[in-house]
XYZ file of C-alpha atoms in Angstrom:
570
model
C 35.844 0.289 -14.595
C 34.807 -2.843 -13.934
C 36.718 -6.080 -12.780
C 36.994 -7.612 -15.783
C 39.072 -4.524 -16.700
C 40.909 -4.129 -13.988
C 42.359 -7.853 -14.269
C 43.689 -6.786 -17.778
C 45.189 -3.893 -16.422
C 47.089 -5.546 -13.983
C 48.249 -8.652 -16.778
C 49.307 -5.579 -18.946
C 51.498 -3.879 -16.133
C 52.642 -6.725 -15.243
C 53.738 -7.877 -18.547
C 55.376 -5.075 -19.149
C 56.876 -4.680 -16.288
C 58.474 -8.136 -16.855
C 59.571 -7.868 -20.553
C 61.383 -4.557 -20.234
C 62.953 -6.292 -16.424
C 63.891 -9.211 -18.502
C 64.491 -7.857 -21.727
C 61.811 -10.137 -23.747
C 61.243 -7.390 -26.044
C 57.979 -9.500 -28.052
C 55.696 -9.443 -24.737
C 56.430 -5.950 -23.569
C 55.364 -4.689 -27.458
C 51.936 -7.191 -26.618
C 51.490 -5.873 -23.015
C 52.101 -2.217 -24.243
C 49.505 -2.738 -26.949
C 47.199 -4.357 -24.968
C 47.279 -1.065 -22.126
C 47.036 1.152 -25.516
C 44.015 -0.799 -26.301
C 42.646 -0.199 -23.151
C 43.212 3.507 -23.422
C 42.136 3.975 -26.491
C 38.234 2.079 -25.274
C 37.969 4.816 -22.769
C 38.673 7.212 -24.460
C 35.649 6.170 -26.671
C 33.769 5.210 -23.386
C 34.379 8.917 -22.701
C 33.435 10.375 -25.355
C 30.388 8.471 -26.007
C 29.562 10.136 -22.365
C 30.239 13.783 -23.262
C 28.111 13.249 -26.767
C 25.631 10.606 -26.984
C 23.989 10.960 -23.222
C 22.903 13.980 -23.532
C 20.779 13.453 -26.378
C 19.259 10.268 -24.919
C 15.047 10.834 -24.170
C 13.194 8.396 -22.383
C 9.584 8.820 -21.991
C 6.842 7.006 -20.131
C 2.823 5.735 -20.566
C 1.140 4.178 -17.643
C -2.255 2.641 -18.787
C -1.948 5.132 -21.924
C -1.021 7.821 -19.154
C 1.858 10.037 -20.187
C 1.029 13.148 -17.452
C 2.928 14.033 -14.473
C -0.643 12.846 -12.309
C -2.707 10.454 -12.877
C -4.839 7.854 -11.474
C -4.984 3.948 -10.832
C -7.013 1.458 -8.952
C -6.163 -0.551 -6.528
C -6.065 -4.756 -7.601
C -5.989 -4.425 -11.875
C -3.699 -4.655 -13.906
C -1.636 -1.597 -15.542
C 0.362 -2.131 -19.206
C 3.521 0.663 -19.188
C 5.150 1.354 -21.963
C 9.066 2.948 -22.401
C 10.375 4.965 -25.259
C 13.593 5.227 -25.301
C 14.947 7.887 -28.377
C 18.648 8.616 -28.984
C 19.491 11.643 -31.471
C 23.293 10.952 -32.101
C 24.481 7.064 -32.081
C 28.357 6.239 -34.108
C 29.697 3.108 -32.361
C 28.410 -1.091 -32.268
C 27.510 -3.380 -29.439
C 25.519 -2.982 -26.523
C 26.140 0.373 -24.665
C 23.393 1.091 -22.088
C 20.608 -0.962 -20.395
C 17.586 0.611 -18.636
C 15.780 -0.124 -15.777
C 12.295 1.440 -15.093
C 12.603 2.330 -11.103
C 8.992 0.193 -9.690
C 7.891 1.742 -6.188
C 6.376 -1.431 -4.262
C 2.922 -0.597 -4.868
C 3.716 -2.354 -8.317
C 4.089 -5.965 -9.067
C 6.184 -6.824 -11.678
C 8.017 -10.118 -12.727
C 11.589 -10.257 -13.183
C 13.348 -8.773 -15.845
C 10.331 -7.118 -17.100
C 11.458 -3.429 -16.131
C 14.446 -2.931 -17.688
C 15.372 -3.646 -21.727
C 19.101 -3.394 -23.308
C 19.329 -0.818 -25.813
C 22.138 -1.463 -28.797
C 23.593 1.876 -30.126
C 23.039 1.324 -33.699
C 18.805 1.279 -32.168
C 17.999 5.344 -32.473
C 14.572 4.210 -31.264
C 13.589 1.139 -29.168
C 10.032 0.810 -27.059
C 9.393 -2.188 -24.786
C 6.195 -3.047 -22.491
C 5.595 -4.488 -19.500
C 2.196 -5.195 -16.920
C 2.474 -4.141 -13.869
C -0.214 -5.637 -11.217
C -0.911 -2.492 -8.456
C -1.355 -3.807 -5.126
C -3.036 -1.606 -2.925
C -3.909 2.229 -2.403
C -2.140 5.541 -1.827
C 0.311 6.607 -3.979
C 2.499 5.893 -6.309
C 5.381 8.002 -7.163
C 7.476 6.568 -10.655
C 11.254 8.435 -9.948
C 12.356 8.157 -13.405
C 14.851 5.492 -14.966
C 18.485 3.983 -14.078
C 20.869 3.316 -17.120
C 24.070 1.343 -16.955
C 26.565 2.135 -19.861
C 28.764 0.134 -20.671
C 31.197 0.202 -23.532
C 31.512 -3.161 -26.328
C 34.394 -5.280 -24.714
C 32.321 -4.453 -21.073
C 35.822 -2.802 -19.224
C 33.619 0.441 -18.497
C 30.417 0.635 -16.189
C 28.716 4.235 -15.557
C 25.713 3.809 -13.774
C 23.135 7.332 -14.089
C 19.695 7.902 -13.449
C 17.673 9.626 -16.200
C 14.076 11.993 -13.785
C 10.860 11.438 -15.213
C 8.625 11.453 -12.375
C 4.675 9.900 -12.149
C 2.575 9.959 -9.341
C -0.521 8.232 -9.629
C -3.548 8.081 -6.904
C -4.248 4.618 -6.676
C -7.958 4.439 -5.565
C -9.146 1.384 -3.706
C -10.570 -2.129 -5.124
C -13.703 -2.572 -4.645
C -16.390 -5.744 -5.858
C -19.663 -4.648 -8.654
C -22.826 -3.595 -6.703
C -24.939 -6.600 -8.231
C -22.113 -9.498 -6.672
C -22.653 -8.301 -3.163
C -26.674 -6.997 -3.140
C -29.516 -8.814 -1.212
C -31.709 -10.836 -3.862
C -34.614 -9.284 -1.908
C -33.229 -5.770 -1.717
C -35.496 -2.776 -3.136
C -34.498 0.469 -4.880
C -34.705 3.328 -2.810
C -33.684 6.760 -3.523
C -34.419 10.716 -2.556
C -36.883 12.213 -5.242
C -35.860 14.999 -7.343
C -38.012 18.459 -6.214
C -41.466 18.748 -6.776
C -41.855 15.154 -6.749
C -44.254 12.888 -4.475
C -42.139 11.031 -2.511
C -41.010 7.500 -3.763
C -43.752 4.354 -2.590
C -41.041 1.911 -1.557
C -40.885 -0.256 1.386
C -39.565 1.311 5.006
C -40.328 3.185 8.094
C -42.673 6.002 6.657
C -46.325 6.618 7.692
C -48.086 5.746 5.535
C -49.746 1.954 4.235
C -47.965 0.994 1.005
C -49.032 -2.902 0.945
C -49.639 -5.880 2.788
C -47.030 -9.007 2.880
C -46.892 -12.311 4.565
C -44.539 -12.693 7.592
C -40.600 -12.527 7.399
C -39.492 -14.713 10.900
C -37.494 -11.136 12.159
C -40.466 -8.757 11.509
C -41.240 -6.507 14.269
C -44.125 -7.806 16.015
C -45.797 -4.404 15.957
C -45.742 -4.563 12.456
C -47.734 -7.243 12.306
C -51.689 -7.204 11.198
C -53.745 -8.750 13.040
C -57.366 -8.591 11.992
C -55.648 -9.263 8.390
C -54.150 -12.184 9.711
C -57.336 -13.372 11.109
C -59.311 -13.377 8.316
C -56.987 -15.012 6.190
C -55.648 -17.942 8.642
C -51.872 -16.443 8.311
C -49.443 -13.878 9.651
C -49.668 -10.484 7.590
C -47.150 -7.601 7.582
C -47.675 -4.187 7.280
C -45.630 -2.529 4.547
C -44.710 1.043 5.120
C -43.358 3.755 2.424
C -39.987 4.914 2.667
C -39.920 8.522 3.467
C -35.563 8.715 2.767
C -32.654 6.135 2.054
C -30.619 4.671 5.230
C -27.643 6.325 5.840
C -24.472 4.137 6.284
C -21.363 5.502 8.226
C -18.286 3.531 7.841
C -15.796 3.367 10.707
C -12.369 2.969 9.184
C -8.988 1.891 11.949
C -5.228 3.332 10.289
C -3.847 2.879 13.898
C -0.221 0.897 13.566
C -1.140 -2.440 13.203
C -3.352 -1.495 10.285
C -0.385 -0.887 8.362
C 2.082 -2.961 8.697
C 2.857 -5.547 6.089
C 3.591 -5.369 2.155
C 0.913 -3.299 0.176
C -2.120 -5.453 -1.136
C -1.522 -7.768 2.613
C -1.597 -4.727 4.933
C -5.546 -5.461 7.198
C -5.742 -1.651 5.895
C -6.162 -2.395 2.423
C -8.552 -5.118 3.263
C -11.213 -2.375 4.961
C -10.727 -0.078 1.980
C -11.424 -2.785 -0.063
C -14.876 -3.712 2.063
C -15.634 -0.058 2.182
C -15.518 0.753 -1.031
C -17.492 -1.958 -2.276
C -20.403 -1.343 0.675
C -19.659 2.147 -0.915
C -20.476 1.155 -3.891
C -23.717 -0.808 -3.458
C -25.739 1.252 -1.387
C -24.672 4.779 -3.741
C -26.364 1.822 -6.760
C -29.295 1.948 -4.897
C -29.626 5.427 -3.386
C -28.314 5.133 0.062
C -26.180 8.094 1.396
C -22.146 6.897 2.413
C -20.069 8.567 4.508
C -17.027 7.614 7.088
C -15.426 8.022 10.209
C -11.098 8.115 9.428
C -9.229 8.143 12.660
C -5.712 6.740 13.711
C -3.728 7.966 15.716
C -3.397 11.567 14.855
C -6.576 12.059 14.953
C -10.162 11.340 12.620
C -11.958 12.577 10.059
C -15.396 12.704 9.376
C -16.945 12.250 5.479
C -21.065 13.706 5.199
C -22.839 11.589 3.738
C -23.457 11.690 0.152
C -24.971 9.912 -2.882
C -23.834 9.509 -7.113
C -21.041 8.669 -8.370
C -19.423 12.223 -7.160
C -19.920 10.940 -3.507
C -19.066 7.904 -3.964
C -15.756 9.212 -6.224
C -15.039 11.869 -3.308
C -15.179 8.813 -1.241
C -12.685 7.211 -2.816
C -10.129 9.681 -2.367
C -10.583 10.042 0.873
C -9.722 6.443 1.147
C -6.447 6.698 -0.698
C -5.411 9.450 0.839
C -6.046 7.953 4.006
C -4.163 4.523 2.989
C -0.845 6.724 2.507
C 1.602 5.252 5.050
C 2.811 8.922 7.604
C 5.844 8.696 9.529
C 6.515 5.612 11.472
C 7.257 4.968 14.853
C 10.570 5.710 16.761
C 12.865 2.759 15.607
C 16.739 2.329 16.781
C 19.602 2.352 14.194
C 20.096 -1.379 12.464
C 22.523 -2.206 9.919
C 19.475 -3.721 8.493
C 17.911 -0.007 8.283
C 21.355 1.469 7.012
C 21.320 -1.258 3.651
C 18.262 -0.121 2.576
C 18.640 3.105 2.578
C 22.558 2.581 1.050
C 20.582 0.451 -1.810
C 17.836 2.850 -2.078
C 20.381 5.238 -2.348
C 22.065 3.290 -5.189
C 19.065 3.109 -7.367
C 17.852 6.628 -7.091
C 21.208 8.811 -6.589
C 24.236 6.738 -8.012
C 25.746 10.314 -8.290
C 25.977 10.932 -4.952
C 27.653 7.434 -3.758
C 30.607 8.031 -6.493
C 33.201 7.445 -4.435
C 35.072 11.136 -6.364
C 32.113 12.919 -4.979
C 30.958 11.344 -1.871
C 34.582 11.415 0.241
C 34.295 10.130 3.786
C 37.360 12.106 5.999
C 40.342 9.630 6.618
C 40.032 9.314 10.653
C 42.056 6.683 13.365
C 38.466 6.721 15.404
C 37.210 4.319 16.042
C 39.702 1.202 15.629
C 37.311 -1.424 15.439
C 37.034 -2.766 11.955
C 32.747 -3.049 12.439
C 32.442 0.410 14.156
C 34.509 1.690 11.266
C 32.520 0.131 8.357
C 29.553 1.035 10.261
C 30.767 4.578 10.639
C 31.977 4.901 6.911
C 28.057 3.569 5.541
C 26.414 7.115 7.832
C 28.782 9.428 6.438
C 27.913 8.410 2.844
C 24.273 8.219 3.765
C 24.587 11.686 5.595
C 26.130 13.561 2.448
C 23.508 11.310 0.141
C 20.442 13.018 2.454
C 22.361 16.167 2.943
C 22.052 16.800 -1.227
C 18.583 15.499 -1.213
C 17.458 17.783 1.573
C 19.134 20.842 1.711
C 20.866 20.140 5.071
C 24.020 22.527 7.028
C 27.233 20.940 8.128
C 26.338 20.678 11.369
C 23.091 19.133 10.869
C 25.030 16.557 8.998
C 27.323 15.837 11.661
C 24.487 15.246 13.933
C 23.388 12.735 11.704
C 26.633 10.537 11.429
C 27.497 10.958 15.491
C 23.048 10.363 16.508
C 21.918 7.422 16.036
C 18.166 7.893 17.008
C 18.602 10.963 14.652
C 19.756 8.953 11.843
C 16.706 6.193 12.418
C 14.295 9.014 12.146
C 15.732 10.325 9.239
C 16.291 6.986 7.429
C 12.812 6.334 7.887
C 11.110 9.351 6.758
C 13.621 9.016 3.520
C 12.253 4.950 3.370
C 8.672 6.002 3.750
C 8.931 9.112 1.799
C 10.270 6.390 -1.066
C 7.342 4.567 -0.965
C 8.540 1.660 1.256
C 6.088 -0.709 2.938
C 6.282 -0.661 6.863
C 8.019 -4.408 6.950
C 11.623 -5.115 8.281
C 14.068 -3.665 8.339
C 12.077 0.047 7.987
C 9.422 -0.865 11.008
C 9.529 -4.374 13.078
C 6.992 -6.577 12.149
C 6.669 -8.077 15.275
C 3.249 -7.615 17.118
C 2.941 -4.347 19.115
C -0.050 -6.189 21.659
C -2.234 -5.016 24.312
C -1.431 -1.184 24.193
C -1.880 -0.554 21.095
C -5.310 -2.635 20.840
C -6.274 -0.235 23.589
C -5.604 2.604 22.551
C -7.145 1.703 19.081
C -10.594 0.714 20.980
C -10.180 4.106 22.853
C -9.724 5.691 19.279
C -12.532 3.819 17.908
C -15.370 4.619 21.376
C -14.197 8.272 20.989
C -15.359 8.817 16.860
C -18.911 6.099 17.979
C -19.651 9.095 20.522
C -19.075 11.870 18.271
C -20.796 10.538 15.334
C -23.779 9.411 17.250
C -23.993 13.158 18.911
C -24.206 14.236 15.652
C -25.820 11.300 13.146
C -29.909 10.512 12.704
C -31.672 7.528 13.800
C -31.737 4.551 12.258
C -27.879 4.342 10.068
C -25.922 1.808 9.669
C -22.505 1.451 11.641
C -19.809 -0.394 10.035
C -16.647 -0.682 12.224
C -13.587 -1.995 10.842
C -11.010 -2.294 12.924
C -7.979 -4.275 14.560
C -9.709 -5.512 17.498
C -8.418 -9.013 17.817
C -5.265 -7.942 19.870
C -7.594 -6.921 22.835
C -10.322 -9.241 22.821
C -10.660 -10.166 26.043
C -10.368 -6.265 27.313
C -13.335 -5.656 24.905
C -15.745 -4.759 27.832
C -14.108 -0.837 26.937
C -15.404 -0.801 23.449
C -19.497 -1.385 24.657
C -20.570 1.668 26.277
C -19.920 3.281 22.843
C -21.616 0.338 20.943
C -24.757 0.532 23.439
C -25.298 3.736 22.893
C -25.047 3.757 19.465
C -28.163 0.723 19.729
C -30.129 2.894 21.903
C -30.251 5.575 19.404
C -32.083 2.688 16.592
C -28.547 2.411 14.825
C -27.750 -1.226 13.504
C -23.887 -2.128 14.301
C -21.856 -4.408 12.434
C -18.493 -4.991 13.140
C -15.831 -6.281 10.652
C -12.173 -7.501 11.980
C -10.433 -8.389 9.289
C -8.073 -11.417 9.199
C -4.326 -11.333 7.984
C -3.567 -12.412 3.839
C -7.525 -12.467 4.012
C -7.329 -15.587 5.300
C -10.074 -17.053 7.980
C -9.707 -19.330 10.196
C -10.660 -23.471 9.459
C -12.969 -24.793 12.620
C -11.667 -29.077 12.542
C -9.949 -28.379 9.533
C -7.406 -31.694 8.549
C -4.207 -31.681 9.733
C -1.085 -33.644 7.836
C 0.655 -36.272 9.280
C 3.481 -34.858 9.115
C 3.803 -31.402 8.600
C 6.032 -28.708 8.410
C 7.204 -25.570 10.929
C 5.307 -23.589 8.667
C 2.288 -25.888 9.102
C 2.728 -25.824 12.686
C 2.779 -22.140 12.853
C -0.097 -21.818 10.425
C -2.380 -23.892 13.279
C -1.062 -21.928 15.793
C -2.694 -19.119 14.125
C -5.412 -20.452 12.976
C -6.540 -21.462 16.779
C -5.396 -18.040 18.200
C -7.426 -15.905 15.913
C -10.582 -18.586 16.229
C -10.558 -17.827 20.265
C -10.061 -14.088 20.160
C -13.097 -14.120 16.951
C -15.151 -16.334 19.421
C -14.711 -14.272 22.076
C -15.843 -10.629 20.418
C -18.559 -12.031 18.589
C -20.133 -13.597 22.012
C -19.643 -10.215 23.225
C -21.080 -8.522 20.515
C -24.298 -10.152 19.624
C -25.318 -10.095 23.778
C -25.902 -6.584 22.653
C -27.152 -6.517 19.210
C -24.628 -5.761 17.002
C -23.510 -8.015 13.994
C -19.701 -9.116 13.838
C -18.207 -11.463 10.775
C -14.235 -11.943 10.927
C -13.431 -11.081 6.954
C -12.004 -9.657 4.217
C -14.069 -10.798 1.482
C -17.716 -10.442 0.090
C -19.139 -12.392 2.832
C -18.570 -9.178 5.309
C -20.215 -6.831 2.479
C -23.108 -9.429 1.993
C -23.594 -9.007 5.776
C -23.230 -5.414 5.813
C -26.211 -4.858 3.330
C -27.964 -6.994 4.782
C -28.050 -5.143 7.344
C -28.880 -2.039 5.747
C -31.618 -3.956 4.160
C -33.661 -4.936 7.483
C -32.564 -1.109 8.931
C -35.419 0.049 5.868
C -37.327 -2.591 6.419
C -37.928 -2.119 10.291
C -36.689 -6.221 11.068
C -35.399 -7.085 14.014
C -33.344 -10.074 13.031
C -32.726 -11.751 9.599
C -34.112 -14.766 9.100
C -30.777 -16.892 9.179
C -27.642 -16.753 11.101
C -25.549 -13.354 11.677
C -21.950 -12.886 11.346
């Protein structure tokens, strides 16, 4: 019963009582007529719920896929089509509103995912366009329908399950947009075919060309240079392609934020783009994915099959695990209640979810908190099939309740933001843990790798830039094995600090905070750049195409044997 019906019912009862007590027959008959009319509307509404709703069929098509599973790409729009079919409809006027429960992986304009349905319409189809934000796994659980009568006196909310799971692969730039101009084709020959005569680090001479700054001195042909009067460089045949090994940091600091804005989303974009560019010219690409739970190595592979296998591994790696433990807050409890009201409205019905009456606690705030915890515990018990003793533990143990709510929200696809996880900077200790994990991953990879590989390290090292010395031994070991090392440090929201940027005369608080963050990021990036260049590693502070081009230039230099680029690096 809606608020409108409650006020009308109260007015009808008051009018009937006053009419009977004061012998005002007109007022009494008018009030009774209103009450009988509301009773008839209620009976008709119950009839519709019993007869019409079971015949309601809702189907969803995402990008032309109607099956329970599918694959999408991050950064691309997708068209969702919803088809509603009703078999038995006898009433008139508005009956229900259908709203698709869209996960946080999708960005949909307000009001586009819902559509009111009239009872005289037996079939309705509507479409809306969603933008896929980040890599991972998106679950479309179903539809929330709001059923009401024509006058708006009675309303019931139900959830219709229509679950579809989609693996979201990372976005990547096309190979032609990120390929260096001077790059040559290089690929492994097929069985029974002689090795390809391409420039590289082989033993057979391919050709002579003019010297380019950065070429190793040992490749200079001194006799030919003396005859021609200019420096000439020997080019050798390429016997094997250059392997690219990607190191991706999946620690807590890279997963905090909304989908599409996480540091991990930037790193998967760079990794996918580099893999596309390298595999398109025959270079095998592997990866090492590490986080607090350990590391996973993906063997180098080439071809489209190897590329999509790498994208699937990055997609699985982008799924947020169980978040770190946080204390129970009212915001976390309210977020869980909102999600329960959206996807399990029947379990929050007061006629089903009954909270026993108690005298304690006496404080109104504590009583409200206990009431909310009891309702959420009952919903979790129905979802996870908990025992009565486990329900009591949830209600009385705040730490256990907080862990259960975090797990519940994470499984529902909620991003690591307030109130699920405090977005405050986790600081020095997390940065030190990241460097320890990265050092171990590089050391293990060097022990099993071949010489002359390109190591692309993508990690959040800004918070520990002053203690980069803990990571330098592992990098020196990789460079000593003739590997080229590129360090890509992502920045929030793909935004790079700009030096000597004009500052407004009357800045706002947001502009002051943004400027302070830029100055801090620029100072930390300068420390990292100086420390890494001393040992011969390249560094860039970007999540865009510039980082991809830098990595491909390093791959080209590893193939040609040059020790430095002709321009500035990083």
